[in-house]
Amino acid sequence: MKPMGAAPDLDDSSQEWYYLDSTGQEFGPFSSDTMREWWAQGFFPIGEDLMVRLPTWKQHVALRDIYRDMSDAFRTPPGSTRTGGGGGGGGGGGGGGCGGSSALA
């Protein structure tokens, strides 16, 4: 049985991701495999501040808010380290205080 607030079971390679570029434009969906490759190759110069979301999430969140260890980015289920009211992501360019668990609706 999964604890309350845990990430759903995923086939990580087929999970679809959206991300915001530096102007706030959304791109995607892209598979976890593609995002992982791009991440490893340094295609996201903003690094762990990259704002991402899954199709079921209402808001984008900073990658650092859903992965404690960046080597796990796009490899393990997102949100495994984000279990409640913390986090400071949200909004177009990584600003604002719209974080919290509502992004993982």
Tab-separated table of N, CA and C in Angstrom:
chain	number	residue	atom	x	y	z
A	1	MET	N	0.841	-1.186	0.000
A	1	MET	CA	0.000	0.000	0.000
A	1	MET	C	0.880	1.241	0.000
A	2	LYS	N	0.557	2.203	-0.878
A	2	LYS	CA	1.352	3.422	-0.991
A	2	LYS	C	0.935	4.418	0.084
A	3	PRO	N	1.898	5.145	0.655
A	3	PRO	CA	1.544	6.170	1.625
A	3	PRO	C	0.786	7.309	0.952
A	4	MET	N	-0.033	7.988	1.734
A	4	MET	CA	-0.790	9.126	1.238
A	4	MET	C	0.164	10.163	0.673
A	5	GLY	N	-0.125	10.699	-0.479
A	5	GLY	CA	0.702	11.733	-1.075
A	5	GLY	C	1.864	11.198	-1.904
A	6	ALA	N	2.027	9.884	-1.949
A	6	ALA	CA	3.122	9.311	-2.743
A	6	ALA	C	2.782	9.429	-4.218
A	7	ALA	N	3.808	9.434	-5.043
A	7	ALA	CA	3.615	9.532	-6.485
A	7	ALA	C	2.922	8.273	-6.991
A	8	PRO	N	2.129	8.415	-8.054
A	8	PRO	CA	1.462	7.232	-8.607
A	8	PRO	C	2.472	6.294	-9.228
A	9	ASP	N	2.060	5.029	-9.364
A	9	ASP	CA	2.920	4.066	-10.049
A	9	ASP	C	3.041	4.481	-11.512
A	10	LEU	N	4.256	4.427	-12.030
A	10	LEU	CA	4.506	4.890	-13.385
A	10	LEU	C	5.391	3.917	-14.124
A	11	ASP	N	5.206	3.846	-15.414
A	11	ASP	CA	6.238	3.295	-16.277
A	11	ASP	C	7.034	4.521	-16.694
A	12	ASP	N	8.143	4.774	-16.001
A	12	ASP	CA	8.852	6.033	-16.141
A	12	ASP	C	9.276	6.336	-17.567
A	13	SER	N	9.572	5.321	-18.349
A	13	SER	CA	10.019	5.579	-19.711
A	13	SER	C	8.895	6.130	-20.587
A	14	SER	N	7.640	5.864	-20.229
A	14	SER	CA	6.535	6.340	-21.043
A	14	SER	C	5.826	7.544	-20.411
A	15	GLN	N	6.282	7.981	-19.252
A	15	GLN	CA	5.685	9.150	-18.611
A	15	GLN	C	5.921	10.378	-19.483
A	16	GLU	N	4.933	11.229	-19.609
A	16	GLU	CA	5.058	12.421	-20.437
A	16	GLU	C	5.287	13.652	-19.569
A	17	TRP	N	6.203	14.501	-20.008
A	17	TRP	CA	6.592	15.715	-19.286
A	17	TRP	C	6.393	16.949	-20.159
A	18	TYR	N	6.058	18.041	-19.502
A	18	TYR	CA	6.026	19.364	-20.122
A	18	TYR	C	7.030	20.217	-19.362
A	19	TYR	N	7.645	21.176	-20.038
A	19	TYR	CA	8.554	22.080	-19.349
A	19	TYR	C	8.384	23.488	-19.885
A	20	LEU	N	8.812	24.462	-19.090
A	20	LEU	CA	8.783	25.869	-19.488
A	20	LEU	C	10.180	26.298	-19.885
A	21	ASP	N	10.279	27.041	-21.011
A	21	ASP	CA	11.575	27.603	-21.367
A	21	ASP	C	11.775	28.914	-20.603
A	22	SER	N	12.862	29.606	-20.896
A	22	SER	CA	13.197	30.814	-20.135
A	22	SER	C	12.213	31.958	-20.356
A	23	THR	N	11.377	31.871	-21.397
A	23	THR	CA	10.371	32.910	-21.637
A	23	THR	C	9.012	32.529	-21.061
A	24	GLY	N	8.918	31.331	-20.486
A	24	GLY	CA	7.662	30.870	-19.920
A	24	GLY	C	6.796	30.101	-20.898
A	25	GLN	N	7.315	29.829	-22.099
A	25	GLN	CA	6.559	29.049	-23.075
A	25	GLN	C	6.664	27.570	-22.738
A	26	GLU	N	5.524	26.888	-22.788
A	26	GLU	CA	5.494	25.465	-22.475
A	26	GLU	C	5.811	24.632	-23.708
A	27	PHE	N	6.601	23.576	-23.498
A	27	PHE	CA	6.922	22.614	-24.535
A	27	PHE	C	6.601	21.219	-24.029
A	28	GLY	N	6.217	20.332	-24.943
A	28	GLY	CA	5.933	18.963	-24.581
A	28	GLY	C	4.656	18.498	-25.232
A	29	PRO	N	4.282	17.273	-25.003
A	29	PRO	CA	4.891	16.350	-24.037
A	29	PRO	C	6.118	15.644	-24.603
A	30	PHE	N	7.032	15.297	-23.696
A	30	PHE	CA	8.227	14.531	-24.014
A	30	PHE	C	8.325	13.374	-23.031
A	31	SER	N	8.815	12.240	-23.506
A	31	SER	CA	8.941	11.061	-22.650
A	31	SER	C	10.019	11.277	-21.588
A	32	SER	N	9.951	10.484	-20.532
A	32	SER	CA	10.997	10.522	-19.504
A	32	SER	C	12.354	10.218	-20.105
A	33	ASP	N	12.399	9.269	-21.037
A	33	ASP	CA	13.666	8.930	-21.688
A	33	ASP	C	14.269	10.139	-22.390
A	34	THR	N	13.448	10.858	-23.132
A	34	THR	CA	13.925	12.042	-23.847
A	34	THR	C	14.376	13.116	-22.865
A	35	MET	N	13.558	13.379	-21.855
A	35	MET	CA	13.908	14.409	-20.862
A	35	MET	C	15.195	14.033	-20.137
A	36	ARG	N	15.348	12.752	-19.808
A	36	ARG	CA	16.554	12.282	-19.112
A	36	ARG	C	17.792	12.488	-19.997
A	37	GLU	N	17.664	12.152	-21.284
A	37	GLU	CA	18.782	12.359	-22.217
A	37	GLU	C	19.144	13.834	-22.304
A	38	TRP	N	18.150	14.684	-22.480
A	38	TRP	CA	18.409	16.124	-22.582
A	38	TRP	C	19.034	16.652	-21.300
A	39	TRP	N	18.529	16.183	-20.150
A	39	TRP	CA	19.069	16.603	-18.857
A	39	TRP	C	20.545	16.219	-18.754
A	40	ALA	N	20.870	14.972	-19.097
A	40	ALA	CA	22.241	14.473	-19.002
A	40	ALA	C	23.176	15.228	-19.949
A	41	GLN	N	22.655	15.685	-21.076
A	41	GLN	CA	23.467	16.394	-22.060
A	41	GLN	C	23.549	17.897	-21.792
A	42	GLY	N	22.885	18.371	-20.723
A	42	GLY	CA	22.958	19.780	-20.361
A	42	GLY	C	22.102	20.702	-21.211
A	43	PHE	N	21.040	20.170	-21.808
A	43	PHE	CA	20.182	20.984	-22.665
A	43	PHE	C	19.326	21.982	-21.878
A	44	PHE	N	19.284	21.858	-20.568
A	44	PHE	CA	18.501	22.775	-19.739
A	44	PHE	C	19.462	23.607	-18.900
A	45	PRO	N	19.935	24.739	-19.421
A	45	PRO	CA	20.939	25.525	-18.701
A	45	PRO	C	20.443	26.063	-17.357
A	46	ILE	N	19.147	26.121	-17.187
A	46	ILE	CA	18.595	26.598	-15.917
A	46	ILE	C	18.783	25.556	-14.807
A	47	GLY	N	19.134	24.326	-15.199
A	47	GLY	CA	19.431	23.278	-14.226
A	47	GLY	C	18.239	22.879	-13.396
A	48	GLU	N	18.471	22.734	-12.102
A	48	GLU	CA	17.418	22.222	-11.214
A	48	GLU	C	16.277	23.200	-11.003
A	49	ASP	N	16.389	24.409	-11.536
A	49	ASP	CA	15.282	25.364	-11.498
A	49	ASP	C	14.310	25.169	-12.664
A	50	LEU	N	14.584	24.183	-13.531
A	50	LEU	CA	13.704	23.892	-14.654
A	50	LEU	C	12.292	23.625	-14.136
A	51	MET	N	11.326	24.324	-14.708
A	51	MET	CA	9.934	24.166	-14.313
A	51	MET	C	9.292	23.087	-15.181
A	52	VAL	N	8.764	22.046	-14.533
A	52	VAL	CA	8.192	20.898	-15.229
A	52	VAL	C	6.824	20.562	-14.657
A	53	ARG	N	6.083	19.793	-15.436
A	53	ARG	CA	4.813	19.257	-14.943
A	53	ARG	C	4.483	17.994	-15.714
A	54	LEU	N	3.644	17.195	-15.096
A	54	LEU	CA	3.051	16.034	-15.746
A	54	LEU	C	1.664	16.444	-16.245
A	55	PRO	N	1.074	15.699	-17.167
A	55	PRO	CA	-0.226	16.100	-17.716
A	55	PRO	C	-1.324	16.304	-16.671
A	56	THR	N	-1.246	15.592	-15.562
A	56	THR	CA	-2.298	15.702	-14.541
A	56	THR	C	-2.051	16.815	-13.527
A	57	TRP	N	-0.889	17.458	-13.580
A	57	TRP	CA	-0.573	18.526	-12.637
A	57	TRP	C	-1.129	19.847	-13.138
A	58	LYS	N	-1.634	20.654	-12.222
A	58	LYS	CA	-2.201	21.950	-12.575
A	58	LYS	C	-1.129	23.016	-12.770
A	59	GLN	N	0.015	22.848	-12.123
A	59	GLN	CA	1.072	23.856	-12.164
A	59	GLN	C	2.412	23.201	-12.450
A	60	HIS	N	3.310	24.013	-12.981
A	60	HIS	CA	4.693	23.576	-13.133
A	60	HIS	C	5.396	23.726	-11.790
A	61	VAL	N	6.341	22.853	-11.522
A	61	VAL	CA	7.146	22.942	-10.294
A	61	VAL	C	8.616	22.821	-10.672
A	62	ALA	N	9.466	23.405	-9.850
A	62	ALA	CA	10.903	23.317	-10.100
A	62	ALA	C	11.358	21.874	-9.913
A	63	LEU	N	12.235	21.446	-10.790
A	63	LEU	CA	12.746	20.080	-10.732
A	63	LEU	C	13.313	19.759	-9.355
A	64	ARG	N	13.974	20.727	-8.734
A	64	ARG	CA	14.580	20.505	-7.411
A	64	ARG	C	13.528	20.223	-6.339
A	65	ASP	N	12.281	20.640	-6.590
A	65	ASP	CA	11.217	20.406	-5.617
A	65	ASP	C	10.637	18.999	-5.697
A	66	ILE	N	10.912	18.284	-6.778
A	66	ILE	CA	10.380	16.930	-6.908
A	66	ILE	C	11.462	15.872	-6.935
A	67	TYR	N	12.722	16.295	-7.023
A	67	TYR	CA	13.848	15.360	-6.962
A	67	TYR	C	14.910	15.917	-6.031
A	68	ARG	N	15.117	15.255	-4.908
A	68	ARG	CA	16.167	15.656	-3.980
A	68	ARG	C	17.536	15.427	-4.604
A	69	ASP	N	17.698	14.296	-5.288
A	69	ASP	CA	18.951	13.935	-5.939
A	69	ASP	C	18.746	14.106	-7.443
A	70	MET	N	19.440	15.072	-8.033
A	70	MET	CA	19.248	15.364	-9.452
A	70	MET	C	19.639	14.202	-10.361
A	71	SER	N	20.423	13.249	-9.863
A	71	SER	CA	20.743	12.073	-10.684
A	71	SER	C	19.505	11.185	-10.861
A	72	ASP	N	18.466	11.400	-10.047
A	72	ASP	CA	17.220	10.655	-10.177
A	72	ASP	C	16.225	11.323	-11.127
A	73	ALA	N	16.537	12.540	-11.580
A	73	ALA	CA	15.602	13.299	-12.413
A	73	ALA	C	15.197	12.490	-13.641
A	74	PHE	N	13.913	12.344	-13.814
A	74	PHE	CA	13.306	11.629	-14.932
A	74	PHE	C	13.621	10.133	-14.932
A	75	ARG	N	14.212	9.600	-13.847
A	75	ARG	CA	14.501	8.164	-13.721
A	75	ARG	C	13.526	7.484	-12.768
A	76	THR	N	13.147	8.173	-11.710
A	76	THR	CA	12.259	7.627	-10.688
A	76	THR	C	10.965	8.426	-10.689
A	77	PRO	N	9.933	7.925	-10.068
A	77	PRO	CA	8.674	8.672	-10.037
A	77	PRO	C	8.863	10.053	-9.421
A	78	PRO	N	8.318	11.086	-10.047
A	78	PRO	CA	8.433	12.431	-9.492
A	78	PRO	C	7.624	12.559	-8.214
A	79	GLY	N	8.032	13.485	-7.387
A	79	GLY	CA	7.296	13.738	-6.164
A	79	GLY	C	7.652	12.805	-5.037
A	80	SER	N	8.572	11.882	-5.273
A	80	SER	CA	8.915	10.934	-4.227
A	80	SER	C	9.583	11.627	-3.043
A	81	THR	N	10.097	12.833	-3.259
A	81	THR	CA	10.679	13.584	-2.150
A	81	THR	C	9.835	14.795	-1.797
A	82	ARG	N	8.713	14.978	-2.477
A	82	ARG	CA	7.843	16.137	-2.254
A	82	ARG	C	6.548	15.606	-1.652
A	83	THR	N	6.430	15.682	-0.351
A	83	THR	CA	5.303	15.013	0.294
A	83	THR	C	4.329	15.940	0.983
A	84	GLY	N	4.452	17.232	0.785
A	84	GLY	CA	3.490	18.060	1.483
A	84	GLY	C	3.621	19.515	1.145
A	85	GLY	N	3.371	20.354	2.123
A	85	GLY	CA	3.214	21.774	1.928
A	85	GLY	C	4.464	22.545	1.625
A	86	GLY	N	5.611	21.937	1.493
A	86	GLY	CA	6.825	22.690	1.214
A	86	GLY	C	6.913	23.107	-0.228
A	87	GLY	N	8.082	23.505	-0.633
A	87	GLY	CA	8.315	23.850	-2.029
A	87	GLY	C	8.018	25.281	-2.326
A	88	GLY	N	8.741	25.846	-3.253
A	88	GLY	CA	8.550	27.250	-3.543
A	88	GLY	C	8.378	27.530	-5.011
A	89	GLY	N	8.122	26.549	-5.827
A	89	GLY	CA	8.005	26.782	-7.256
A	89	GLY	C	6.702	27.446	-7.614
A	90	GLY	N	6.337	27.303	-8.844
A	90	GLY	CA	5.079	27.843	-9.326
A	90	GLY	C	5.303	29.056	-10.189
A	91	GLY	N	4.324	29.349	-11.023
A	91	GLY	CA	4.412	30.525	-11.857
A	91	GLY	C	5.335	30.337	-13.042
A	92	GLY	N	5.273	31.261	-13.953
A	92	GLY	CA	5.974	31.168	-15.217
A	92	GLY	C	7.472	31.052	-15.159
A	93	GLY	N	8.170	31.906	-14.472
A	93	GLY	CA	9.606	31.886	-14.569
A	93	GLY	C	10.300	31.344	-13.362
A	94	GLY	N	9.624	30.627	-12.535
A	94	GLY	CA	10.240	30.076	-11.346
A	94	GLY	C	10.110	31.005	-10.147
A	95	GLY	N	9.260	31.974	-10.240
A	95	GLY	CA	9.082	32.935	-9.145
A	95	GLY	C	8.062	32.449	-8.145
A	96	GLY	N	7.235	33.312	-7.713
A	96	GLY	CA	6.066	33.150	-6.890
A	96	GLY	C	5.999	32.061	-5.859
A	97	GLY	N	5.073	32.140	-4.972
A	97	GLY	CA	4.913	31.151	-3.919
A	97	GLY	C	3.704	30.281	-4.151
A	98	CYS	N	3.539	29.780	-5.324
A	98	CYS	CA	2.381	28.945	-5.647
A	98	CYS	C	2.669	27.485	-5.420
A	99	GLY	N	3.736	27.170	-4.723
A	99	GLY	CA	4.168	25.788	-4.551
A	99	GLY	C	3.181	24.973	-3.720
A	100	GLY	N	3.693	24.078	-2.941
A	100	GLY	CA	2.841	23.237	-2.125
A	100	GLY	C	2.377	22.030	-2.897
A	101	SER	N	1.546	21.240	-2.280
A	101	SER	CA	1.155	19.976	-2.879
A	101	SER	C	0.091	20.133	-3.941
A	102	SER	N	-0.503	21.322	-4.094
A	102	SER	CA	-1.570	21.485	-5.069
A	102	SER	C	-1.093	21.231	-6.493
A	103	ALA	N	0.195	21.368	-6.759
A	103	ALA	CA	0.710	21.142	-8.108
A	103	ALA	C	0.625	19.676	-8.491
A	104	LEU	N	0.509	18.806	-7.524
A	104	LEU	CA	0.472	17.371	-7.791
A	104	LEU	C	-0.950	16.842	-7.736
A	105	ALA	N	-1.899	17.635	-8.192
A	105	ALA	CA	-3.314	17.278	-8.088
A	105	ALA	C	-3.646	16.004	-8.792
